[in-house]
Structure formats: C-alpha cells, structure tokens
Amino acid sequence: MNRFLARNRLILLAYAGVVVLLLVTALFSPGFLSPANLRSTLVLAAFVGIVAFGQTFVIIGGGIDLSIPWVLNCAALLLTMMAGGQDLALIWAIPLLLAGGAAIGFLNGAGVAIFGVPPIIMTLAVNVILQGLILVYTGGSPTPSTPALIKFLAVGRVGPIPVIGLVWVALGIVATVLLSKSAFGRHLYALGTSATVAEFSGVPTARTTIITYMISGMTAALAGILLTGYSGVAYLGMGDAYLFTSVAAVAIGGASILGGSGHYLGTVAGALVLTILTGLLPALNLSNGALLVVYGAVILVTVSISSETWGVLFQHLRPPAREKQGETSG
Amino acid sequence: MELIDVKDLSKRFGGIIALSDATFSARAGEVHALLGENGAGKSTFIQILSGALRYDSGAIHVGGSEYRPQNPDAAQSLGIAAVFQELSLIPDLTVEENIWFRHEPLTWFGTTCRKRMRAATLELFDRYHFPAIRPDRELRHMTLAERQIVEIAKALAKNPRILILDEATSALPAIEADWLLKLSRQIAEEGRLSIFISHRMGEVRAVADRLTIFRNGSTVAVHEAKAVSDDQIVTEMIGRQLDRLYPVRTASRTERLALEVRGLSSGHRLRDATFALYEGEVLGVGGLQGHGQRELLQALFGAAPSKGDMKLWGKPVSPSSPRDALTGRDGIALVPEDRRGQGLLLPKSVSENLTLSVIRRFSRGGLLDKQQEAGLVREMVDFLRIKADTPDQPVGTLSGGNQQKVVFGKMLLTEARVLLLYDPTRGVDVGTKGEIFRLIRDLAAKGYAILFYSSDLPELVHVADRVLVLREGAIAATLSGDEITEEAILSAAVLDKAA
Amino acid sequence: MTMAETGDAPRKGLRNGLLDNAPFLVACAMLTLIVVIYGTRQTGVFTLDELNLNTTAAMTLMLAATGQTIVLLRGGINLSIGGMISLGTVIVATRFGDSAGSVILWSGLVLLLGIAVGVANGLLISIFRLQPFLVTLATWSILNGVAMIILPSDGGRVPGWWLGFGYLQFLGLSSTVWMLIALLIFWAWFMAARPGITIKATGSNEKSAFLSGVSILRVNALTYGLSGFFAAAAALYLTTQTGAGSPTIGRDYILPSVAAAVIGGTSLFGGRGHLAGTIIGAYILTLIGNLVFILRVSSYWQPVASGVILLIAVLASAIAEKAARKQAA
C-alpha cells in the first residue's frame, strides 16, 4: 500500500484537496458538515463517481468516452418507459439496460480497436446518434415516473448510510481489484502506456480496449437508471452535465489523459472535489457561472501540479541529488 | 587552428551526470571520430553542440569566439549542422520541403517559391553526389534509409562549417554507407570539419583522421587514427580489458527441428523464404538493411501478415498476432527492433515490464499472486545481472544495455524455446554486448533455437552456427561453418550470384 | 541493388495520392449526394440564392471549424472555442451601442480577447506540457462561466443594421460567400508561408520540428491564438444572425467544429488537413438539416444523420490509412 501511494502522489494530493475543501466549506457555511448535508453531498458525488467509473478505465487505456451523456440519458428514459412505475418490471429492465449499455460500449470499443477510429470521434458520433434515436423514439414526450425500488437505491438509507454510498463503495472495491490486483489491470495500464508495446507483448489489446468501453457503457447506463430515482423522472438532456464532470473527476484524480496512469481511488477524490465545490459556492453566494469558472480553474491547477515543469523551474532551489555515474542513455 | 574547442563541459539531468568536464577539440579540414560506449555522453555532447540541450558549466569556442547555444537556431547560424540519430524530419512534408524547412526561398508574398526550391535541391544533390531521390515525395512514404539520406541533405543544405554525423550510417545499406564515408572526406577536403560518430570500428578506421574517446561523461583519450590499435580503443572505451567480446562457440545443435518454414511471404519485402532452424542452433540472418529481415521476424512472430507454411516443433502453426506466437514453451518470442517503441513500457517498473507477457500465469482466482511474481522477477534480475536499484524502478531510467536485458528477461520468462532476435545489440554498450553474445550461446547450449539478425557482420561471423543471407526478400545464400566470413555474407547480399 | 531502385513508380505515387486524399474525396462524394437528393426534391437548388442562403446559415460553423482545423493540424484540439463563442455573443449583446464607433470598438475587443484567450491556451499547453484536451476543457468552462456571470440567460440586443450582415449582397454573392472566398484565399496563402508550414510541421512531428529550430511555445501561441481569433469572429457573426447573446450557445459548436474538420479529411493526429475539406464538412452538416426538413421526417433524425456521416468519414480515413500502411510495408 505504501508503494502504491508513493507511486500515486497525485491521488494523495486529490484527497488532501478534499479535506481542505471540506474545512473551507465548513468555515463559510457551518451547516455544511451536518450529517444530512454530508449525506446529500455523498449522494451527489456518488452519481459523478459511478459515471466516472467507466471513464476511468477508458482513460487509463488511452481512450476517452464522449458517448456517456446519451447512454445515460437513454438508459434513464427507457427504464421509466419499460418499468412504468412498477418494481416487478425491473427484474428484466435493469439487466437489459445494463446489457444495452455494454453493447453500445462494444460498438465504441470495436470502432476504436478494430477499425482504428480515434476515440473522440467514435464516441462523439455514437453520442449524437443515440441522442437522435432516443428523440425520435420518445418524440420528446415526458415519461412515466420511477419505480419505488430505484428511488430507494438512489435516495434511500440503510441506517445512517445512503444506499447509493454503499453501491459506490462496492464499485470502488471492484475497481481496485481490477486495476491493482488482476491481470486485466496490468494489461490495461500496458495498453494505455503504449499500444504497440502491449501488442508485441502478447496483450490482447483489442479485447482489453473493448472491455473498457463496455464497462463505461454499463456504468453510464447504471448511473442513468439510478438518476431517475434521484430526480423522480427521466428527462431529455439529463446526462449532458456528466460528460464534463466524468472527465474532470478522472483528471483531478491524477490520471493522465494520455493513458497508462491513474486509479479509480483518485477519481473518487475527483468526484468529491467537484461535488463539494458545487455545495460551497451557494454558501459563498456565487452563481452558476462562478462555479464553472472555479471548475475550470481547479482542473487547470490539478493538471499543472503533475507537470514536470515545476521541477525544472525549481531545480536550482533543491539540494543536488545523490550523484550516480554513467547511467544516462547516451 | 582549432575550429571547435570545448573545455570542461558538464551537464546533469537531475541526479544523473551525463557529462563531467568533457573536453574536445577539432580542426577544420579533418574527419574527427567521437567514440564511447552508450551512456558515455556522446549524444548529450552532440545535442549540446547542436543547441538542442543547454549545458551547465564549461566553455565552447567555435572559430575562436565563445559559443553558448540556446536553441537549434543558434547552432545553425554558427554553421553547425547535426544529422541526428533520431531524425528531425517531418513525415507530412515532401523531401524538398524538409530539406529547406524554415529556410524556404520565398516569393514576394512570403510564400514558398517552389521553382527556386527545386533548383536548389537538385544542385545540392548534384554537389554531394546524392543517391537518386525524388524531391517531391512525402517523407512518410519513404523507408528509414531514404529518410536518413534526406536528413543528411537537410544538414548539408545549411552549408555548415561543422557537420556532425551521429550514427548516421547505422540505418544505411552498404552502398549508401560507403557514400556517406566519402561525403565525410569531401567535407574535410573542402576545409570544413566533419565529426563522425559510429559504433562500427571499421568505418571509423576508414574515414577518421583523429579520434576522441569519451567514457562516463569525460574525455579519456585523443588519438591520431593511424597511431592506435583497435584493442587500445576498445580498452579505453570500456575502461578495462574486455575479456573477450565473443564467446567460444560450442556446437550444440541437435537433429530435432524447432522451426520449419516453407514458402513464407510477407508484404512486398519477403518472398518465398524456406529454411529450418534446429534445437540448440543459432541461425544468423544477414543481408543489407531493408531486404526482408524485419518482415521475416515479424511474420514469424505474427506481427505482420504472411502467407506460407510454418511448423513449430513439428506442429503446423500460423500466428496471426504476437499473442498467437507467445504460447509458452511451444511458442516463439521476439526481441523487437525498436526497444523503446516496441519492447518496453518506459515509465513502468522493471518488474511490470518483465512479467507483462506472462502476467496471467500469476492469476489465482482472478487475483495476482504478487509474491510469486516478485520471486520470479528477482531470479531474472539476478540471472541477467540487470542493474536496477529496485525492481520498482522505471525502466526508462536504466541505461540502454540494461533496458535491453529487461527485454531479454521478458522474452525468457515466456519460456518460449524458439527465440527471434532483431539486432539485439543495437544501441548497447560494448560490455553488455559481450554479455548478450554469451547469453545467446548459453541459451543455444540449453536447447533453445535462436534466429539472430544483426546489422553488424562480425557479430554474425562470431556468434552464429549458420547464416541465411537475404537479398530482395529472398534467401540468397545459406552459409555454414568456415564459409561464414564477412566477405561471403556481404557478397551474397550484394551480388546476383551467391558467393 | 541500391535504394534508388526501390523508389516509386508514378503509379504508386498516384495511388498514394488517392489514398492520402480518400477522406476528402469521400466528403466530396457525400456532399454531392446530399445536393443531388436535395435537388430532386426541391426546385431552385442550383441557384446563387441557394448558395448564398446556405453559406449564410453555415458561416458560424465555418468560422469555428476554421479555428478548429488550425489546431487539429497542429495535433491539438480546442474545446474552448465553445466558451469563446458564448462569451463573444454575450459581450456583443450587452456592450454594443447603436453607434458604429461602439460596434467597431467592441468588435475589435472581442477579437483581441479571442486571440488573448487562445494565446493563453497555447502558453499553458507548452509551459506546463499539458494535454490540449484538458487545458481547453478547463478554459471552456471558465469562459462559459464568465459568460454566464455577464448574462445569466439569453438576451441583450444589437443594433438593427448589425443583424442584416449575412444578407448583404455584392455582385450577386452574399457577404458570407465573399467571406468564404477570403477565408480560402487566406488559407492558401497561410499554408504556403512559413507560419503555416511550421504549424503543420509541428503537428506532423513535434520533436522533429523542435530539432529543426522551431520554438514550440511560439507555434502553440500562434496556433491557439489564431483559433481563438476565429472563434471570436464566429461569435461576432453569430450575433448578426441571432441578434442576441447566449451564455450557452457556444456548446453547440464545439463538437460540430471538430466533426466538420474530420469529415473534410483533417487528421486528429496532426499534420494533415485542409480548409477546403472543412468547408465541405460544414456544408454537409448544415445541409443535413435542410434535407431532414424537405424529406418531411422528424427533425430528430438530424443528429442521427450527422453522426452516421461522421462515422462514414472516419471509417473511410481509417481504411485508407490501413491501405497506405500496407502499401508502405
């Protein structure tokens, strides 16, 4: 674990950021640290965290998934339509929608891995196509309300703990096992670091790529399903905000957008940072516009922290490192 | 009169010292060779001279005045032009656009004047007797050797007082390499300075007037080329007597067929190759660069599409991806051509790199057994004597030789007993070269079957049991025993009739 | 045999040329197809009026996509175009007075702001060696936020005469067609002059460009500065169409600007692309809307169609790329 942290300084920094933000928020708005408020912050952060789950895997693998908004939105709309407010229908509706999300992910992954389409374009096109199709299908009309079970999953509690918080913890464990403890994780980091080296090393690169997009499609669909429980209905455009936040959470969590580094534990911190900021700004009497400005600034600051430029700028201020001879290349 | 005079030049990267108090001086009208192992500081030195890197302390004088380059432009304006090992060419520009990049002849509107650019290109080609190359081809459609020649043209276009050739011959076929040596002489005879860096001793001897030897970032000796022996140069380069570069070759070949290839073709470059590789044998592959060696090894490894029959240990196989080839003991493993681009994940640890191909083997019910992994990694690090502080050290921070050892370790861990080696000593220091040759022979003695391509003829002569010579994608000759000489390989590679 | 003999025959050169330009040719074919379908369903398609009208409709996207093409050619991406467009329209709608002086002053300031924001993007990217995607994502958010602070919801006003710009005509061609011609001439000049060649070269291979003496910092500042300029120009033009400011409208141009460039054959990996392709891409994306309208299907099919066209375009370029690589092997 120590070694993990040593190699992932950025994740630690992200958590430090969470703590600082909590303290600052508490200072300006004393009610913020009340159990009820913390709970609602956790619920909101969990949605970001669940959407960013798949995005984390895709970005570590060197890709990006821009199809998340409308996968999420489609899942939400279709869920309410399929279930018609009945819990019983969820037995088949939820698995079907998760499989559907995975299928869309498969399409994305196949386009990227097999046909060599740049991920930005592939997932962008899929996003637009899904948007159009669901609009055509629903005709833009409102949909029936959400089944009670979904509401329980999204806003219910077990004792003092929100159910969705438990879902999030479970996902965190799954992600950690996959990334740090499994052969798949090694393959994924290798793929993100260099697709050619991975290919030459016998890593199933196409399969690994496709799996990451399938995971992303599935978690986007899951988030869509749960979001209907939070808002009570599904509506058009409900996923749009999550494109930005999913990428931002991963970036703030210390992953390189080029792939090969990062961890879901970092993304968790990223999701918390973004959500706490959303809670902090009303306390400071700041508008939505100001929130966007702060979001942008936070991203710039966090990604610059990882920059090697600081090292170069300050190298003269540091004591010279232990000398080692003849180990440079050329 | 010294044209360039470098005193006490030092450069460090973080905690690593690349150059410490290096000195160098050379005069106009000579070809001056710069020698040293990998990691001796040659590339750093060249990058400083050409303005790509800044130095920490010391002094450089060019033509008598102080020179402190801040960027490549400053070097160019002083008449220093470098032909880099890593090419400085733009894939999406044409040959002539590359040659004159940022120095294009302009029209009144500030746009490139194509007519004058073409004329200048042809004049340049003519003046230095360039091999024929069409000026309007885009670089990305050209071979490595052709691009290397364009790179040379680009350096000469600036009409430099000092021309630096950094391993420029390594990518060239024999005839063009020969042309380049003549070109170096021409530069010197025109009263300019040519600084020549090469690992090939023969070339250095053929072209250099004087030579400077670097070791561990410092200058250890300067010689008149005629007054010094190869042995002395090598000794000074590595700082000790090299026991023996090449190991004793003991026959270990058995009659058991490891790899049988019939009518293998791939792309335009490999046609109808048929040969057999036996257990315990080192089968060399020679020939001029670009005559099908890459395609042969990549096709066998499944990294390039191919037609033809292949049998591994008697069983027909047709690998369509490296995954198909890396099937454990019955499989094939490759030490690829491009260590940094194909072989290693530079930012990842030694340990992660070593076990990447076999990571599934440590999976227990979906979880990795990290203790077992660490044990195997430790064994391999010890066996190959990989110099790393810990197995967690990023591979990119190791020296070239140690990086190549990690590639070998990764391949050995796959347990494949048919090994394909693509020029495994390229960019590796002399000391590690010797270790690699010994390793190759040791593995053969243990029953491995090894296909060994090298661009360096003496390596084939001293390490291989038999040598296949490729010419224009076909096997032009198979040499064995005493037939394997540098002359025989070269003449089979160049001439129409096998020698 | 020497290398020279392995050189290319003219036929191979032609084939390379076709493969290299496959995405552009596919885009031309798609545009032709759309125009033909359009023409069979509607009269008066092949008139100057129709050209004027469609160019006027497509001009915002064309300007935004020009800014995007420059960045893509450099091997980057600029998402902040969206923020700049929003902010630009908001400034216009809240600051423009009725006098020509005020309009000129604020137009100039908007364009300067675009350049400044772009240069800031470029500097951030090169000084901290950051990914363009993340930097411009962040600046997009910041610009968008500022726009929302200035004008929380759609509104504001512009002088009446400012509104009619796109419908002015000269020699039978609308002002926008003339703008388009000017854009293409600018591009032809720019890409034959050193700054353009340098941008393209740096996008093609940054390391090589650096070794050839290019200052990466300056190239990035120039690339993103120009991109910001065109985004600001898109914002100014947009207000002549809408007559109002909108803090959210820029979002509608981010991805379409990338799509127009990619449909027209600009590579996301840098070094390859041409404005002519981007213009064709912008026409395609605009005409799709008309087509959906005259075919009398639900307008919701429009995003589906543009997504499919984008996929066809990238698949064509991916397949051509593979074929070219096979050729090289």
Tab-separated table of N, CA and C in Angstrom, chain B residues 106 137 175 196 272 279 297 310 416 422 454 460:
chain	number	residue	atom	x	y	z
B	106	LEU	N	11.602	32.373	-50.649
B	106	LEU	CA	10.251	32.940	-50.582
B	106	LEU	C	9.950	33.844	-51.773
B	137	ARG	N	8.535	13.653	-53.109
B	137	ARG	CA	7.851	12.581	-52.362
B	137	ARG	C	7.626	13.000	-50.923
B	175	ILE	N	26.034	0.293	-49.671
B	175	ILE	CA	26.483	1.212	-50.718
B	175	ILE	C	26.315	2.667	-50.275
B	196	PHE	N	32.325	12.591	-36.639
B	196	PHE	CA	31.756	11.325	-37.065
B	196	PHE	C	31.592	10.395	-35.866
B	272	ASP	N	8.840	-15.922	-50.359
B	272	ASP	CA	9.095	-17.327	-50.539
B	272	ASP	C	10.314	-17.827	-49.773
B	279	GLU	N	16.984	-27.332	-32.923
B	279	GLU	CA	17.174	-27.182	-31.491
B	279	GLU	C	18.660	-26.959	-31.201
B	297	LEU	N	11.141	-11.708	-39.415
B	297	LEU	CA	10.984	-11.904	-37.980
B	297	LEU	C	9.577	-11.538	-37.522
B	310	MET	N	4.357	-22.901	-41.705
B	310	MET	CA	5.275	-22.828	-40.576
B	310	MET	C	5.005	-24.004	-39.679
B	416	ALA	N	9.321	-19.517	-24.045
B	416	ALA	CA	9.386	-19.959	-25.436
B	416	ALA	C	10.810	-20.430	-25.710
B	422	TYR	N	16.047	-9.406	-33.093
B	422	TYR	CA	16.249	-8.415	-34.154
B	422	TYR	C	17.320	-7.430	-33.710
B	454	SER	N	21.478	-9.582	-37.303
B	454	SER	CA	22.339	-8.495	-36.877
B	454	SER	C	22.744	-7.668	-38.077
B	460	LEU	N	27.572	-11.764	-36.692
B	460	LEU	CA	27.082	-12.986	-37.332
B	460	LEU	C	28.226	-13.993	-37.450
